[in-house]
Each structure stands twice: as C-alpha cells, then as structure tokens.
C-alpha cells in the first residue's frame, strides 16, 4: 500500500541538498538572465533542477515530472503519480540576497498533492507534509491560525490590491516566494494568503498540502477546489486560511466586482 510519508522524506532530503547547492552558487557568483522580460533565471536554478531530477527520478522512475525549469514532457498526464517542482521559488529575492526563496517539491496523485517538502535555505528550515499525517516544520507539528474575523487579520498578498480588505481592518504584506507564503500560513505566522494573480502548479502544490494538513482550507479565490496535472499548468489565484476566516474572505471576495 502506498505510504506518502516515504515520498515526503524523499522530497525533503532532495530539497535540502538542492538548497545547499544554490547557496554555494550564490556565494561564489553565478550567471543570470531573463527567460522572458521580468522573469529571471540563474545557473543555480538550473543546477537545482538537475540535482532534483537526478535524485527523484532515480528513486521513483515511474513518476511523471513537471518543473518550472524543465520543458514539459507530458509524462505527468499519464503517470499515476508525478513530481511537481520549483527549483528556486523566489528567484528575484535569491538574486538580491534576500531570504524570501525556497526549494519547493511535491508529489501529486489524481490531481491532488499527497507529499510535500519546502526547504528554506536562508533559515535552514524544512517544512513537509504527507496526506493524512499532518504538516511539520523541522519535525514539529504545524497548526494553522484560528483567527476568525477579517478585522486584524494578517494577510499575505499585494497590499495595493487588497484595499477592500484593508479597509475592513486587515493588515497585508507581501512575500516574494509563493510557496513561502503558504509556509508562513501553515505555521501560524499569517492568518490568510490572498492572491489576485494566476499561479503555476509548481508555485502551489507543496504549500497546498501544508495548508490542508495543518488544518486550513485551500481553494481558488472563487471557492473552487484546486487540481494539478491538468493539461494547463496555470491555476486561478488561490485563497487559503483557517476554516472560519476562509469562509469570511470568500464571501467578501465573491461580492467584490
């Protein structure tokens, strides 16, 4: 019988190794360029991707693969389980020597994440989760915030685009890495993640499982379930919070034109 904890531990080991690798690249200097205008990538991104592919595919050769830095071979569409990888989530922060970047790894089965590991190299912190077995930070259980009102809620999102919620008394700030935002939520350092722009599968899958396994609710900003490994890897803006606050935010967001 499949045990997602084995994949969780596999992901965590690989993510930690990738994190150590990218820090070494940054310490000695590296090339960077733009894949598209405003979309930077570095030698470290590609090296991290290569390391993760080598380790994870060797351990699970029958799994599909989707990574931000790999051409989509469509293997994920036919495999029972697939890896969903962001070799460096938060490349802009990484380039600026800021701490808001992580290595984000997930395993997805039937469109839903079942194992996850997000490694924060700057803090040497490992967030991981396995379906039905909870979410952890460095081995300690995580529990989502129980804040139950919009007033005084600590939101992670673009403050300029959350003016309506801020007018109701919420606070808002941004974090460069989408996956790290979800870690902050899962560990109770924030009360909700409210996005207004579409994301990619690799931005969300690992953090999605962290949020749900820590007791939170994760949907699109329209309240719809989020599924992965569809033909398109683009996702609607997510909304994540504890159950009560999620319902309040969803009601407010769906009323806003």
PDB file of C-alpha atoms in Angstrom:
ATOM      1  CA  UNK A   1       0.000   0.000   0.000  1.00  0.00           C
ATOM      2  CA  UNK A   2       1.261   3.482  -0.885  1.00  0.00           C
ATOM      3  CA  UNK A   3       2.609   5.451   2.089  1.00  0.00           C
ATOM      4  CA  UNK A   4       3.052   9.174   1.309  1.00  0.00           C
ATOM      5  CA  UNK A   5       5.497   9.548   4.192  1.00  0.00           C
ATOM      6  CA  UNK A   6       8.177   7.782   2.170  1.00  0.00           C
ATOM      7  CA  UNK A   7       7.763  10.325  -0.628  1.00  0.00           C
ATOM      8  CA  UNK A   8       7.686  13.172   1.901  1.00  0.00           C
ATOM      9  CA  UNK A   9      11.045  12.081   3.280  1.00  0.00           C
ATOM     10  CA  UNK A  10      12.485  11.575  -0.204  1.00  0.00           C
ATOM     11  CA  UNK A  11      11.420  15.089  -1.196  1.00  0.00           C
ATOM     12  CA  UNK A  12      12.830  16.606   1.984  1.00  0.00           C
ATOM     13  CA  UNK A  13      16.257  15.032   1.511  1.00  0.00           C
ATOM     14  CA  UNK A  14      16.436  16.182  -2.103  1.00  0.00           C
ATOM     15  CA  UNK A  15      15.175  19.692  -1.303  1.00  0.00           C
ATOM     16  CA  UNK A  16      17.780  20.144   1.407  1.00  0.00           C
ATOM     17  CA  UNK A  17      20.570  19.081  -0.940  1.00  0.00           C
ATOM     18  CA  UNK A  18      19.276  21.481  -3.599  1.00  0.00           C
ATOM     19  CA  UNK A  19      19.136  24.305  -1.051  1.00  0.00           C
ATOM     20  CA  UNK A  20      22.755  23.753  -0.053  1.00  0.00           C
ATOM     21  CA  UNK A  21      23.710  23.741  -3.736  1.00  0.00           C
ATOM     22  CA  UNK A  22      22.038  27.049  -4.572  1.00  0.00           C
ATOM     23  CA  UNK A  23      23.617  28.783  -1.569  1.00  0.00           C
ATOM     24  CA  UNK A  24      27.037  27.613  -2.786  1.00  0.00           C
ATOM     25  CA  UNK A  25      26.311  29.013  -6.255  1.00  0.00           C
ATOM     26  CA  UNK A  26      25.335  32.375  -4.826  1.00  0.00           C
ATOM     27  CA  UNK A  27      28.397  32.525  -2.589  1.00  0.00           C
ATOM     28  CA  UNK A  28      30.804  32.066  -5.493  1.00  0.00           C
ATOM     29  CA  UNK A  29      28.901  34.098  -8.085  1.00  0.00           C
ATOM     30  CA  UNK A  30      26.751  32.946 -10.994  1.00  0.00           C
ATOM     31  CA  UNK A  31      25.275  33.987 -14.303  1.00  0.00           C
ATOM     32  CA  UNK A  32      21.677  35.134 -14.567  1.00  0.00           C
ATOM     33  CA  UNK A  33      19.439  36.147 -17.447  1.00  0.00           C
ATOM     34  CA  UNK A  34      15.760  36.588 -18.317  1.00  0.00           C
ATOM     35  CA  UNK A  35      13.730  33.775 -19.831  1.00  0.00           C
ATOM     36  CA  UNK A  36      11.129  36.415 -20.663  1.00  0.00           C
ATOM     37  CA  UNK A  37      11.046  40.099 -19.722  1.00  0.00           C
ATOM     38  CA  UNK A  38      10.710  40.262 -15.937  1.00  0.00           C
ATOM     39  CA  UNK A  39      11.207  36.507 -15.500  1.00  0.00           C
ATOM     40  CA  UNK A  40      14.765  35.911 -14.234  1.00  0.00           C
ATOM     41  CA  UNK A  41      16.628  32.620 -14.028  1.00  0.00           C
ATOM     42  CA  UNK A  42      20.123  31.750 -12.826  1.00  0.00           C
ATOM     43  CA  UNK A  43      22.682  28.996 -13.172  1.00  0.00           C
ATOM     44  CA  UNK A  44      21.633  27.958  -9.666  1.00  0.00           C
ATOM     45  CA  UNK A  45      18.012  27.403 -10.772  1.00  0.00           C
ATOM     46  CA  UNK A  46      19.166  25.014 -13.480  1.00  0.00           C
ATOM     47  CA  UNK A  47      21.656  23.238 -11.238  1.00  0.00           C
ATOM     48  CA  UNK A  48      18.982  22.763  -8.577  1.00  0.00           C
ATOM     49  CA  UNK A  49      16.595  21.392 -11.192  1.00  0.00           C
ATOM     50  CA  UNK A  50      19.227  18.934 -12.428  1.00  0.00           C
ATOM     51  CA  UNK A  51      20.029  17.720  -8.912  1.00  0.00           C
ATOM     52  CA  UNK A  52      16.360  17.228  -8.072  1.00  0.00           C
ATOM     53  CA  UNK A  53      15.699  15.367 -11.317  1.00  0.00           C
ATOM     54  CA  UNK A  54      18.660  13.071 -10.767  1.00  0.00           C
ATOM     55  CA  UNK A  55      17.736  12.181  -7.190  1.00  0.00           C
ATOM     56  CA  UNK A  56      13.973  11.984  -7.505  1.00  0.00           C
ATOM     57  CA  UNK A  57      13.720  10.219 -10.850  1.00  0.00           C
ATOM     58  CA  UNK A  58      16.335   7.679  -9.795  1.00  0.00           C
ATOM     59  CA  UNK A  59      14.252   6.848  -6.724  1.00  0.00           C
ATOM     60  CA  UNK A  60      10.855   6.892  -8.493  1.00  0.00           C
ATOM     61  CA  UNK A  61      11.430   6.221 -12.225  1.00  0.00           C
ATOM     62  CA  UNK A  62       7.723   5.606 -12.872  1.00  0.00           C
ATOM     63  CA  UNK A  63       6.661   9.058 -11.634  1.00  0.00           C
ATOM     64  CA  UNK A  64       5.886  11.878 -14.053  1.00  0.00           C
ATOM     65  CA  UNK A  65       7.723  15.200 -13.897  1.00  0.00           C
ATOM     66  CA  UNK A  66       6.845  18.896 -14.072  1.00  0.00           C
ATOM     67  CA  UNK A  67       9.290  21.634 -13.101  1.00  0.00           C
ATOM     68  CA  UNK A  68       9.466  25.350 -13.762  1.00  0.00           C
ATOM     69  CA  UNK A  69      12.889  24.883 -15.340  1.00  0.00           C
ATOM     70  CA  UNK A  70      12.219  21.783 -17.464  1.00  0.00           C
ATOM     71  CA  UNK A  71      10.361  21.531 -20.757  1.00  0.00           C
ATOM     72  CA  UNK A  72       7.060  19.770 -20.029  1.00  0.00           C
ATOM     73  CA  UNK A  73       7.397  16.241 -21.444  1.00  0.00           C
ATOM     74  CA  UNK A  74       3.732  15.495 -20.627  1.00  0.00           C
ATOM     75  CA  UNK A  75       4.769  12.427 -18.596  1.00  0.00           C
ATOM     76  CA  UNK A  76       2.685  13.787 -15.741  1.00  0.00           C
ATOM     77  CA  UNK A  77      -0.518  13.334 -17.744  1.00  0.00           C
ATOM     78  CA  UNK A  78      -0.258   9.531 -17.882  1.00  0.00           C
ATOM     79  CA  UNK A  79       1.708   8.617 -14.727  1.00  0.00           C
ATOM     80  CA  UNK A  80      -0.173   7.573 -11.590  1.00  0.00           C
ATOM     81  CA  UNK A  81       1.966   9.967  -9.541  1.00  0.00           C
ATOM     82  CA  UNK A  82       4.097  12.918 -10.574  1.00  0.00           C
ATOM     83  CA  UNK A  83       6.716  15.210  -9.117  1.00  0.00           C
ATOM     84  CA  UNK A  84       5.870  18.925  -9.148  1.00  0.00           C
ATOM     85  CA  UNK A  85       8.995  21.016  -8.611  1.00  0.00           C
ATOM     86  CA  UNK A  86      10.130  24.621  -8.301  1.00  0.00           C
ATOM     87  CA  UNK A  87      13.953  24.506  -8.090  1.00  0.00           C
ATOM     88  CA  UNK A  88      14.058  28.049  -6.668  1.00  0.00           C
ATOM     89  CA  UNK A  89      10.763  29.716  -5.840  1.00  0.00           C
ATOM     90  CA  UNK A  90      11.621  33.371  -5.350  1.00  0.00           C
ATOM     91  CA  UNK A  91      14.474  33.830  -7.818  1.00  0.00           C
ATOM     92  CA  UNK A  92      14.234  37.625  -7.629  1.00  0.00           C
ATOM     93  CA  UNK A  93      14.834  37.543  -3.876  1.00  0.00           C
ATOM     94  CA  UNK A  94      17.623  34.994  -4.367  1.00  0.00           C
ATOM     95  CA  UNK A  95      19.361  37.328  -6.812  1.00  0.00           C
ATOM     96  CA  UNK A  96      19.078  40.254  -4.377  1.00  0.00           C
ATOM     97  CA  UNK A  97      20.485  38.255  -1.438  1.00  0.00           C
ATOM     98  CA  UNK A  98      17.119  38.434   0.306  1.00  0.00           C
ATOM     99  CA  UNK A  99      15.868  35.448   2.341  1.00  0.00           C
ATOM    100  CA  UNK A 100      12.474  35.005   0.649  1.00  0.00           C
ATOM    101  CA  UNK A 101      13.224  31.987  -1.561  1.00  0.00           C
ATOM    102  CA  UNK A 102      12.706  28.241  -1.113  1.00  0.00           C
ATOM    103  CA  UNK A 103      13.052  24.885  -2.833  1.00  0.00           C
ATOM    104  CA  UNK A 104       9.510  23.561  -3.346  1.00  0.00           C
ATOM    105  CA  UNK A 105       8.743  19.902  -4.116  1.00  0.00           C
ATOM    106  CA  UNK A 106       5.520  17.905  -4.211  1.00  0.00           C
ATOM    107  CA  UNK A 107       4.147  14.551  -5.316  1.00  0.00           C
ATOM    108  CA  UNK A 108       0.694  14.667  -6.903  1.00  0.00           C
ATOM    109  CA  UNK A 109      -1.702  11.742  -7.322  1.00  0.00           C
ATOM    110  CA  UNK A 110      -5.057  12.012  -9.124  1.00  0.00           C
ATOM    111  CA  UNK A 111      -4.679  15.781  -9.301  1.00  0.00           C
ATOM    112  CA  UNK A 112      -4.095  16.304  -5.578  1.00  0.00           C
ATOM    113  CA  UNK A 113      -0.856  16.721  -3.611  1.00  0.00           C
ATOM    114  CA  UNK A 114      -0.033  13.760  -1.356  1.00  0.00           C
ATOM    115  CA  UNK A 115       3.530  14.562  -0.248  1.00  0.00           C
ATOM    116  CA  UNK A 116       5.408  17.847   0.039  1.00  0.00           C
ATOM    117  CA  UNK A 117       8.662  19.398   1.181  1.00  0.00           C
ATOM    118  CA  UNK A 118       9.595  23.072   1.114  1.00  0.00           C
ATOM    119  CA  UNK A 119      13.115  23.923   2.227  1.00  0.00           C
ATOM    120  CA  UNK A 120      14.061  27.464   3.272  1.00  0.00           C
ATOM    121  CA  UNK A 121      17.869  27.589   2.887  1.00  0.00           C
ATOM    122  CA  UNK A 122      18.222  31.040   4.485  1.00  0.00           C
ATOM    123  CA  UNK A 123      16.696  29.825   7.762  1.00  0.00           C
ATOM    124  CA  UNK A 124      17.735  26.168   7.369  1.00  0.00           C
ATOM    125  CA  UNK A 125      14.062  25.300   7.914  1.00  0.00           C
ATOM    126  CA  UNK A 126      12.275  22.287   6.461  1.00  0.00           C
ATOM    127  CA  UNK A 127       8.510  22.302   6.021  1.00  0.00           C
ATOM    128  CA  UNK A 128       6.991  18.980   4.982  1.00  0.00           C
ATOM    129  CA  UNK A 129       3.687  17.133   4.868  1.00  0.00           C
ATOM    130  CA  UNK A 130       2.171  13.783   3.937  1.00  0.00           C
ATOM    131  CA  UNK A 131      -1.509  13.268   3.198  1.00  0.00           C
ATOM    132  CA  UNK A 132      -3.267  12.149   6.372  1.00  0.00           C
ATOM    133  CA  UNK A 133      -0.134  12.526   8.501  1.00  0.00           C
ATOM    134  CA  UNK A 134      -0.043  16.263   9.199  1.00  0.00           C
ATOM    135  CA  UNK A 135       2.355  19.071   8.359  1.00  0.00           C
ATOM    136  CA  UNK A 136       5.628  19.815  10.132  1.00  0.00           C
ATOM    137  CA  UNK A 137       8.413  22.344  10.460  1.00  0.00           C
ATOM    138  CA  UNK A 138      11.713  20.692  11.341  1.00  0.00           C
ATOM    139  CA  UNK A 139       9.749  17.714  12.626  1.00  0.00           C
ATOM    140  CA  UNK A 140       7.367  19.687  14.864  1.00  0.00           C
ATOM    141  CA  UNK A 141       3.624  19.680  14.028  1.00  0.00           C
ATOM    142  CA  UNK A 142       2.135  22.774  12.407  1.00  0.00           C
ATOM    143  CA  UNK A 143      -1.278  24.258  13.209  1.00  0.00           C
ATOM    144  CA  UNK A 144      -2.978  26.955  11.177  1.00  0.00           C
ATOM    145  CA  UNK A 145      -4.169  30.218  12.729  1.00  0.00           C
ATOM    146  CA  UNK A 146      -7.670  30.184  14.226  1.00  0.00           C
ATOM    147  CA  UNK A 147      -8.216  33.924  13.672  1.00  0.00           C
ATOM    148  CA  UNK A 148     -11.952  34.235  12.974  1.00  0.00           C
ATOM    149  CA  UNK A 149     -12.558  37.759  11.659  1.00  0.00           C
ATOM    150  CA  UNK A 150     -11.288  39.998   8.881  1.00  0.00           C
ATOM    151  CA  UNK A 151     -10.502  42.767  11.362  1.00  0.00           C
ATOM    152  CA  UNK A 152      -6.856  42.471  12.442  1.00  0.00           C
ATOM    153  CA  UNK A 153      -6.300  39.505  10.115  1.00  0.00           C
ATOM    154  CA  UNK A 154      -2.691  39.200   8.959  1.00  0.00           C
ATOM    155  CA  UNK A 155      -2.923  38.712   5.212  1.00  0.00           C
ATOM    156  CA  UNK A 156      -0.129  37.833   2.814  1.00  0.00           C
ATOM    157  CA  UNK A 157      -0.828  39.410  -0.538  1.00  0.00           C
ATOM    158  CA  UNK A 158      -0.281  42.564  -2.554  1.00  0.00           C
ATOM    159  CA  UNK A 159      -1.352  45.394  -0.182  1.00  0.00           C
ATOM    160  CA  UNK A 160      -2.276  47.648  -3.095  1.00  0.00           C
ATOM    161  CA  UNK A 161      -4.684  45.047  -4.476  1.00  0.00           C
ATOM    162  CA  UNK A 162      -6.266  44.202  -1.134  1.00  0.00           C
ATOM    163  CA  UNK A 163      -7.533  47.701  -0.344  1.00  0.00           C
ATOM    164  CA  UNK A 164     -11.103  46.495   0.300  1.00  0.00           C
ATOM    165  CA  UNK A 165      -9.939  44.021   2.938  1.00  0.00           C
ATOM    166  CA  UNK A 166      -7.556  46.517   4.475  1.00  0.00           C
ATOM    167  CA  UNK A 167     -10.468  48.964   4.738  1.00  0.00           C
ATOM    168  CA  UNK A 168     -12.176  46.362   6.944  1.00  0.00           C
ATOM    169  CA  UNK A 169      -9.211  46.365   9.316  1.00  0.00           C
ATOM    170  CA  UNK A 170      -6.998  43.633   7.878  1.00  0.00           C
ATOM    171  CA  UNK A 171      -3.246  44.032   7.573  1.00  0.00           C
ATOM    172  CA  UNK A 172      -1.435  42.988   4.398  1.00  0.00           C
ATOM    173  CA  UNK A 173       2.148  42.470   3.329  1.00  0.00           C
ATOM    174  CA  UNK A 174       3.838  40.557   0.554  1.00  0.00           C
ATOM    175  CA  UNK A 175       6.420  37.761   0.471  1.00  0.00           C
ATOM    176  CA  UNK A 176       8.387  37.159  -2.726  1.00  0.00           C
ATOM    177  CA  UNK A 177       8.004  33.364  -2.791  1.00  0.00           C
ATOM    178  CA  UNK A 178       4.504  31.956  -3.282  1.00  0.00           C
ATOM    179  CA  UNK A 179       5.478  28.699  -1.563  1.00  0.00           C
ATOM    180  CA  UNK A 180       6.994  30.536   1.405  1.00  0.00           C
ATOM    181  CA  UNK A 181       3.748  32.497   1.824  1.00  0.00           C
ATOM    182  CA  UNK A 182       1.933  29.203   2.328  1.00  0.00           C
ATOM    183  CA  UNK A 183       4.575  28.035   4.812  1.00  0.00           C
ATOM    184  CA  UNK A 184       4.031  31.211   6.834  1.00  0.00           C
ATOM    185  CA  UNK A 185       0.312  30.491   6.853  1.00  0.00           C
ATOM    186  CA  UNK A 186       0.693  26.828   7.803  1.00  0.00           C
ATOM    187  CA  UNK A 187       2.904  27.692  10.775  1.00  0.00           C
ATOM    188  CA  UNK A 188       0.508  30.369  12.065  1.00  0.00           C
ATOM    189  CA  UNK A 189       2.702  33.367  11.247  1.00  0.00           C
ATOM    190  CA  UNK A 190      -0.067  34.709   8.995  1.00  0.00           C
ATOM    191  CA  UNK A 191      -3.838  34.277   9.015  1.00  0.00           C
ATOM    192  CA  UNK A 192      -4.519  34.037   5.275  1.00  0.00           C
ATOM    193  CA  UNK A 193      -2.925  34.054   1.840  1.00  0.00           C
ATOM    194  CA  UNK A 194      -4.989  36.042  -0.651  1.00  0.00           C
ATOM    195  CA  UNK A 195      -3.760  36.111  -4.249  1.00  0.00           C
ATOM    196  CA  UNK A 196      -5.131  38.174  -7.101  1.00  0.00           C
ATOM    197  CA  UNK A 197      -2.987  36.841  -9.957  1.00  0.00           C
ATOM    198  CA  UNK A 198      -2.894  33.360 -11.515  1.00  0.00           C
ATOM    199  CA  UNK A 199      -0.161  30.986 -10.355  1.00  0.00           C
ATOM    200  CA  UNK A 200       1.551  27.900 -11.740  1.00  0.00           C
ATOM    201  CA  UNK A 201       1.207  24.345 -10.447  1.00  0.00           C
ATOM    202  CA  UNK A 202       4.773  24.409  -9.113  1.00  0.00           C
ATOM    203  CA  UNK A 203       4.040  27.575  -7.121  1.00  0.00           C
ATOM    204  CA  UNK A 204       1.220  25.978  -5.156  1.00  0.00           C
ATOM    205  CA  UNK A 205       1.161  22.186  -4.925  1.00  0.00           C
ATOM    206  CA  UNK A 206       3.547  21.700  -1.986  1.00  0.00           C
ATOM    207  CA  UNK A 207       2.165  24.624   0.010  1.00  0.00           C
ATOM    208  CA  UNK A 208      -1.386  23.492  -0.720  1.00  0.00           C
ATOM    209  CA  UNK A 209      -0.756  20.244   1.157  1.00  0.00           C
ATOM    210  CA  UNK A 210       0.971  22.063   4.031  1.00  0.00           C
ATOM    211  CA  UNK A 211      -2.072  24.283   4.493  1.00  0.00           C
ATOM    212  CA  UNK A 212      -4.610  21.456   4.424  1.00  0.00           C
ATOM    213  CA  UNK A 213      -2.564  19.169   6.671  1.00  0.00           C
ATOM    214  CA  UNK A 214      -2.161  21.985   9.222  1.00  0.00           C
ATOM    215  CA  UNK A 215      -5.942  22.387   9.402  1.00  0.00           C
ATOM    216  CA  UNK A 216      -6.577  25.052   6.775  1.00  0.00           C
ATOM    217  CA  UNK A 217      -8.736  25.404   3.678  1.00  0.00           C
ATOM    218  CA  UNK A 218      -7.166  25.930   0.246  1.00  0.00           C
ATOM    219  CA  UNK A 219      -9.287  26.848  -2.799  1.00  0.00           C
ATOM    220  CA  UNK A 220      -9.307  29.247  -5.702  1.00  0.00           C
ATOM    221  CA  UNK A 221     -10.420  32.790  -4.897  1.00  0.00           C
ATOM    222  CA  UNK A 222     -13.815  31.693  -6.293  1.00  0.00           C
ATOM    223  CA  UNK A 223     -14.054  28.879  -3.763  1.00  0.00           C
ATOM    224  CA  UNK A 224     -13.356  26.096  -6.264  1.00  0.00           C
ATOM    225  CA  UNK A 225     -11.134  23.078  -5.491  1.00  0.00           C
ATOM    226  CA  UNK A 226      -7.611  23.212  -6.913  1.00  0.00           C
ATOM    227  CA  UNK A 227      -6.373  20.294  -9.030  1.00  0.00           C
ATOM    228  CA  UNK A 228      -2.939  19.705 -10.554  1.00  0.00           C
ATOM    229  CA  UNK A 229      -1.523  17.882 -13.567  1.00  0.00           C
ATOM    230  CA  UNK A 230      -4.233  19.123 -15.863  1.00  0.00           C
ATOM    231  CA  UNK A 231      -3.353  19.922 -19.478  1.00  0.00           C
ATOM    232  CA  UNK A 232      -2.699  23.527 -18.441  1.00  0.00           C
ATOM    233  CA  UNK A 233      -0.351  24.146 -15.507  1.00  0.00           C
ATOM    234  CA  UNK A 234      -1.851  27.589 -14.835  1.00  0.00           C
ATOM    235  CA  UNK A 235      -4.003  27.961 -11.715  1.00  0.00           C
ATOM    236  CA  UNK A 236      -6.565  30.563 -10.690  1.00  0.00           C
ATOM    237  CA  UNK A 237      -5.488  32.868  -7.836  1.00  0.00           C
ATOM    238  CA  UNK A 238      -5.603  30.883  -4.577  1.00  0.00           C
ATOM    239  CA  UNK A 239      -7.248  31.683  -1.260  1.00  0.00           C
ATOM    240  CA  UNK A 240      -6.018  29.907   1.862  1.00  0.00           C
ATOM    241  CA  UNK A 241      -6.843  30.371   5.558  1.00  0.00           C
ATOM    242  CA  UNK A 242      -8.334  28.634   8.581  1.00  0.00           C
ATOM    243  CA  UNK A 243     -11.910  27.414   8.004  1.00  0.00           C
ATOM    244  CA  UNK A 244     -13.764  30.361   9.583  1.00  0.00           C
ATOM    245  CA  UNK A 245     -11.631  33.113   8.087  1.00  0.00           C
ATOM    246  CA  UNK A 246     -11.590  31.394   4.705  1.00  0.00           C
ATOM    247  CA  UNK A 247     -15.396  31.458   4.609  1.00  0.00           C
ATOM    248  CA  UNK A 248     -15.479  35.144   5.560  1.00  0.00           C
ATOM    249  CA  UNK A 249     -12.861  36.098   2.980  1.00  0.00           C
ATOM    250  CA  UNK A 250     -14.525  34.038   0.271  1.00  0.00           C
ATOM    251  CA  UNK A 251     -17.864  35.706   0.920  1.00  0.00           C
ATOM    252  CA  UNK A 252     -16.244  39.129   0.718  1.00  0.00           C
ATOM    253  CA  UNK A 253     -14.161  38.369  -2.379  1.00  0.00           C
ATOM    254  CA  UNK A 254     -17.065  36.899  -4.340  1.00  0.00           C
ATOM    255  CA  UNK A 255     -19.135  40.005  -3.580  1.00  0.00           C
ATOM    256  CA  UNK A 256     -16.403  42.307  -4.879  1.00  0.00           C
ATOM    257  CA  UNK A 257     -16.828  43.184  -8.575  1.00  0.00           C
TER     258      UNK A 257
END
